[in-house]
Coordinates of C-alpha atoms in Angstrom, one line a residue:
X500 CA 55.7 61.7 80.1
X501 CA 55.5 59.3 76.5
X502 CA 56.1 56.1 78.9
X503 CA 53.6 57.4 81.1
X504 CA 50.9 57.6 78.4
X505 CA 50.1 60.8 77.7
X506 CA 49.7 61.5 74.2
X507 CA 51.2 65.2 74.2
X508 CA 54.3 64.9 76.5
X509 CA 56.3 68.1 74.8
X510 CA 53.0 70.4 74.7
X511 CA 51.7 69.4 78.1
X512 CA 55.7 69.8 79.5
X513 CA 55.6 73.3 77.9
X514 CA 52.6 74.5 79.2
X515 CA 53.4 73.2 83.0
X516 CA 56.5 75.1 83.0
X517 CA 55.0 78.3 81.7
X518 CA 52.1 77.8 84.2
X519 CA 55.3 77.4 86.9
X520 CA 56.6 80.7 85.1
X521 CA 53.2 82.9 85.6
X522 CA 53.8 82.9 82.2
X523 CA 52.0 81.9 78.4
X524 CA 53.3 79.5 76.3
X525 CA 54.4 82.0 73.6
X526 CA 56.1 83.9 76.2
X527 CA 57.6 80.6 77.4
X528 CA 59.3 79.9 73.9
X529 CA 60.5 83.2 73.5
X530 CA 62.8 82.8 77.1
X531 CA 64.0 79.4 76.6
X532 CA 67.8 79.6 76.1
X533 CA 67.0 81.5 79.8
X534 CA 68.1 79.5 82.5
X535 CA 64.5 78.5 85.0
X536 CA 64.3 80.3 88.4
X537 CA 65.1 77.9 91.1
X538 CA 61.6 78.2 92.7
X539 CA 59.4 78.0 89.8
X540 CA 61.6 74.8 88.8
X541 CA 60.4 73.4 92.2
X542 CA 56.8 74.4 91.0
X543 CA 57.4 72.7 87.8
X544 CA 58.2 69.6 89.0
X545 CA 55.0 69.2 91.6
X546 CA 52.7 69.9 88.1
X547 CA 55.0 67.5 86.4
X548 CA 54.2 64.7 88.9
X549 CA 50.8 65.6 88.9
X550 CA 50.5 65.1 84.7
X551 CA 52.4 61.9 85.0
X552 CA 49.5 60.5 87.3
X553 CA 47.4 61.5 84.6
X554 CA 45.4 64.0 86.2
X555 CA 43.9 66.8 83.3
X556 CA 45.7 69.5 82.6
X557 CA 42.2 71.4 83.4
X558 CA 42.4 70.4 86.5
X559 CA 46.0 71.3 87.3
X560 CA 45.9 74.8 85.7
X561 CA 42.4 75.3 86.9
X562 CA 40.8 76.8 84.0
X563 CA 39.8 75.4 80.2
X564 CA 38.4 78.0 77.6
X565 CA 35.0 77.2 76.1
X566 CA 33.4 79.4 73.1
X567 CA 36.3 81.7 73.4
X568 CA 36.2 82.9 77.1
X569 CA 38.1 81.1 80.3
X570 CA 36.2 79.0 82.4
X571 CA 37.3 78.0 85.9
X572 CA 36.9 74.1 86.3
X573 CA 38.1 71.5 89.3
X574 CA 37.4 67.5 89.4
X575 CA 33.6 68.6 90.6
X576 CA 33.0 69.3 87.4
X577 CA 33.4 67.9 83.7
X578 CA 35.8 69.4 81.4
X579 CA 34.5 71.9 78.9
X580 CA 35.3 70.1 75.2
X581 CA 35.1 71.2 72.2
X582 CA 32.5 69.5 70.8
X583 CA 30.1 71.1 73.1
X584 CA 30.6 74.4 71.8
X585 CA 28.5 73.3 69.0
X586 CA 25.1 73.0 71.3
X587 CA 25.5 76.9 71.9
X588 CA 26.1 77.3 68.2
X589 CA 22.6 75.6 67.1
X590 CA 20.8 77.4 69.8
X591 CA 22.5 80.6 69.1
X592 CA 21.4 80.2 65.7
X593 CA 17.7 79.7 66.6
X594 CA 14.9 82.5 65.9
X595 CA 14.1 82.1 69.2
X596 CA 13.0 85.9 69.7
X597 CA 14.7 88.9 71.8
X598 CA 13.2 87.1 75.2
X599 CA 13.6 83.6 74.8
X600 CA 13.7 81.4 78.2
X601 CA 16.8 78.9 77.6
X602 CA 17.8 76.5 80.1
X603 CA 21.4 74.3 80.3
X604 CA 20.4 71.0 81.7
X605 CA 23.3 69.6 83.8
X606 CA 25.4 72.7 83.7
X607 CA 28.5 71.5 85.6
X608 CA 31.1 74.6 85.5
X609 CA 28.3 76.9 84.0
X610 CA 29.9 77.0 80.9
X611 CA 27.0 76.6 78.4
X612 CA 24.8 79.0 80.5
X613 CA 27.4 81.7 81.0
X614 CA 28.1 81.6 77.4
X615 CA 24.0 82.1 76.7
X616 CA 23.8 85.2 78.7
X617 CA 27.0 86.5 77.1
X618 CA 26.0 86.1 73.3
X619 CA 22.3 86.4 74.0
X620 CA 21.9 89.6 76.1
X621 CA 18.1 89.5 76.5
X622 CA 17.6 85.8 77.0
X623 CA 16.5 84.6 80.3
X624 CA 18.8 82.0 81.0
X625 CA 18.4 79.4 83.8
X626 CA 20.7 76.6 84.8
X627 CA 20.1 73.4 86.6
X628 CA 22.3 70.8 88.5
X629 CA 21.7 67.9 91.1
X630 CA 25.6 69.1 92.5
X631 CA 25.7 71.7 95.0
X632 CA 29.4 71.7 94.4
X633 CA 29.0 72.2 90.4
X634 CA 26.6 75.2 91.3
X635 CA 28.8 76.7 93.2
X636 CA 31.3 76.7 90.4
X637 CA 28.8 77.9 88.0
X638 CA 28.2 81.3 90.1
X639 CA 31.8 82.0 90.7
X640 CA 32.2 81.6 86.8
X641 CA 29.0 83.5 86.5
X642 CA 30.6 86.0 88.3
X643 CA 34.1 86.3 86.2
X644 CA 32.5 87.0 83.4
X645 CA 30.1 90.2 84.9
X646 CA 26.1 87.7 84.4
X647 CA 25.7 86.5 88.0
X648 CA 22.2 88.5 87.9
X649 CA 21.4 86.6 84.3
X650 CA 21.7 83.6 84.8
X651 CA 19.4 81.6 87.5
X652 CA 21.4 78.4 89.4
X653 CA 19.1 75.7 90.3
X654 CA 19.4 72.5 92.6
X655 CA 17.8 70.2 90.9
X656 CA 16.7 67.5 88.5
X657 CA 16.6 68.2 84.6
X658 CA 13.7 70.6 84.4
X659 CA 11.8 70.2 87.4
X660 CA 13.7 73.0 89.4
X661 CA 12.6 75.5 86.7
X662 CA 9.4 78.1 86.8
X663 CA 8.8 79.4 83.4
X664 CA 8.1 76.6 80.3
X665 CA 11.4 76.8 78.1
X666 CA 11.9 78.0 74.7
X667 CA 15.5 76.3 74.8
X668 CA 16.4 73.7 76.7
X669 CA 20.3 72.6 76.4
X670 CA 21.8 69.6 77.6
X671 CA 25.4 67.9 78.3
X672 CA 24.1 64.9 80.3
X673 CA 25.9 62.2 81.1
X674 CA 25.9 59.6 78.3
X675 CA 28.7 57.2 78.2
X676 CA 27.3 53.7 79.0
X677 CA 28.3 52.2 82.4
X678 CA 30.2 49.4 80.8
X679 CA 32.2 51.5 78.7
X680 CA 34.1 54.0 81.1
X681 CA 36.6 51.6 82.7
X682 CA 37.9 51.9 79.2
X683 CA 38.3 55.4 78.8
X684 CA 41.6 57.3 79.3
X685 CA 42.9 57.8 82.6
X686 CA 42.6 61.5 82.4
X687 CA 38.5 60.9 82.4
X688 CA 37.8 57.6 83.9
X689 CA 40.0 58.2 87.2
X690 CA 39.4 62.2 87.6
X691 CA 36.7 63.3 86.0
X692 CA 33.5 62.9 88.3
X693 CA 31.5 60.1 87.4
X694 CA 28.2 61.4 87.6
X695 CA 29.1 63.7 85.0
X696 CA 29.7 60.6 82.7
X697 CA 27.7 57.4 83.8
X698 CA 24.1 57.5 81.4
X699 CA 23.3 54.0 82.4
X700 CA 23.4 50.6 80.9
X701 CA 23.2 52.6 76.8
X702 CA 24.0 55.6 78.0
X703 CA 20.9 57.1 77.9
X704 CA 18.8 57.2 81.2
X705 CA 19.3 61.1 82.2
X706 CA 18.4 61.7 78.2
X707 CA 15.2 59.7 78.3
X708 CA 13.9 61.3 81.4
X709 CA 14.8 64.6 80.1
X710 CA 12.3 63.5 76.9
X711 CA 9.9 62.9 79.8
X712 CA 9.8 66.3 81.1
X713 CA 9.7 68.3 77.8
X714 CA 5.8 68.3 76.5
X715 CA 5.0 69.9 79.8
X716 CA 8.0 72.0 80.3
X717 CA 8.6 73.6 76.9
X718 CA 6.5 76.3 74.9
X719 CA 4.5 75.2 71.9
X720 CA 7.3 75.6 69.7
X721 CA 10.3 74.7 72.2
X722 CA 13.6 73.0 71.2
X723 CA 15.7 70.8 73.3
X724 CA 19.3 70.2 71.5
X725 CA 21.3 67.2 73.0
X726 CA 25.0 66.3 73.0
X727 CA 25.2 62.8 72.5
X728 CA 28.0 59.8 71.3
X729 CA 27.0 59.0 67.6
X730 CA 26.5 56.0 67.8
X731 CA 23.7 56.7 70.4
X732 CA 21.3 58.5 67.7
X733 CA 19.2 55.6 66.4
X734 CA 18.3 54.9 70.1
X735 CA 17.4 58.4 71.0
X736 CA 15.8 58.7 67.7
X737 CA 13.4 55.7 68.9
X738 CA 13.2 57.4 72.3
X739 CA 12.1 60.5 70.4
X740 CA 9.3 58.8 68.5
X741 CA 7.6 57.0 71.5
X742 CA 8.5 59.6 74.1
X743 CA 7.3 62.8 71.9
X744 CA 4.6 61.9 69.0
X745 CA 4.8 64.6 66.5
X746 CA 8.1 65.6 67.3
X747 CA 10.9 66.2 64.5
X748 CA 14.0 64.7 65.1
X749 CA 17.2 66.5 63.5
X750 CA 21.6 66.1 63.7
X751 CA 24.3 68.4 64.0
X752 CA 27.7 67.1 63.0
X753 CA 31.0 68.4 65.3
X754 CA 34.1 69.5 63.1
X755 CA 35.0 66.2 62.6
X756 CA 31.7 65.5 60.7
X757 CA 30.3 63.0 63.2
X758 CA 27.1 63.4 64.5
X759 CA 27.1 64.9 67.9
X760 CA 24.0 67.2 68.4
X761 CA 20.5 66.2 68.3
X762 CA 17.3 69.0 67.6
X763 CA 14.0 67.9 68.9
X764 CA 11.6 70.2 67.6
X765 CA 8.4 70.7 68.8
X766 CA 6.6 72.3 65.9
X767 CA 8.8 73.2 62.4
X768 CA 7.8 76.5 60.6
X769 CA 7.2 76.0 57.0
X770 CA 11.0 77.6 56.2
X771 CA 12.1 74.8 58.5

């Protein structure tokens, strides 16, 4: 798999086999002197071929955690990252009250929004996506995880399916400029959908329109936090100033210490 470009062969080889096995990957290492069953080596070899053409592991095993829980996923969807886990982590840490209305903007495999209703009980969560086949997803996931009646799925664009005026909006929209993704790995340029990625000539045309909607549907003191590539954050900053007057503009850094999360705020309390 090294000639082939991935950047993990002996990890990646490791967990194909033990998904060929029914098995984890610590059980995997404790039978390897074991010789392979004949049929799951046949197994093996159709995920192996399947890697080598560079499609996700994701997407070959079906599933990616996210915020500690296992998420379904297929290529109608975007792949959970890391990185993301950080927008439920600022929202999560908002004094948003017992009954806050949050919504997840472009919610893809439901991740964000399952993960909402999960740590925030009381919150009524909504979710919104312009893919019927996303939403579909979403509800099955919904379902593992016992909040199909908590969460709302929408058809949609950004905001505009929802009925009640957010306290929380969330959003994951696409934001890699179009000139960029033919240079991206294989694994997200070739399988990944690429309305999940393409924001438009700077990446930023779903985020803009998004700034649009907020004034008129978020509460007096709503929040909208936004995943973002950092070097994106002077231009959304700007977008912020002329698109929402009065608005306070903040960053989150991922674990790498980048900037990846932007706060809009509508109005800061004085402990702010």
């Amino acid at each position: 798999m090294r000639l082939a470009g991935v950047e993990s062969p002996q990890l990646d080889a490791q967990l194909l086999l033990a998904q060929a096995l029914g098995a984890d990957r610590s059980a995997l290492l404790s039978r390897l002197p074991e010789p392979v069953p004949a049929e799951a080596e046949h197994i093996y070899h159709g995920l192996l071929r399947r890697r080598l053409d560079r499609e996700p592991l994701a997407y070959i095993s079906g599933v990616r955690e996210f915020y500690g829980r296992t998420f379904e996923v297929t290529p109608d969807v975007l792949i959970p990252r890391p990185e993301t886990e950080l927008l439920v982590e600022r929202a999560l840490s908002e004094e948003a009250g017992a009954h806050a209305v949050a919504v997840d903007v472009g919610t893809g495999s439901g991740c964000i929004a399952i993960t909402l209703a999960l740590e925030a009980p009381g919150w009524e969560v909504y979710a919104t996506d312009t893919s019927e086949s996303a939403l579909t997803l979403a509800r099955s996931n919904a379902r593992r995880h016992g909040v199909e009646s908590r969460v709302s799925f929408l058809l949609g664009s950004l905001l505009e399916p929802v009925p009640r005026r957010a306290d929380l909006v969330l959003a994951n929209l696409p934001y890699v400029p179009s000139h960029d993704i033919e240079e991206l790995q294989p694994e997200v340029r070739v399988w990944e959908p690429r309305a999940a990625l393409d924001g438009g000539e700077d990446g930023l045309d779903l985020v803009r329109a998004l700034l649009a909607q907020l004034p008129e549907r978020t509460t007096p003191e709503g929040v909208c936090l936004l995943e973002i590539d950092p070097r994106q954050f002077p231009a959304l900053e700007q977008a912020t100033a002329r698109l929402l007057p009065g608005w306070r503009f903040a960053r989150w850094q991922d674990l790498s210490g980048r900037d990846r999360v932007a706060e809009l705020r509508r109005r800061f309390t004085s402990s702010s």
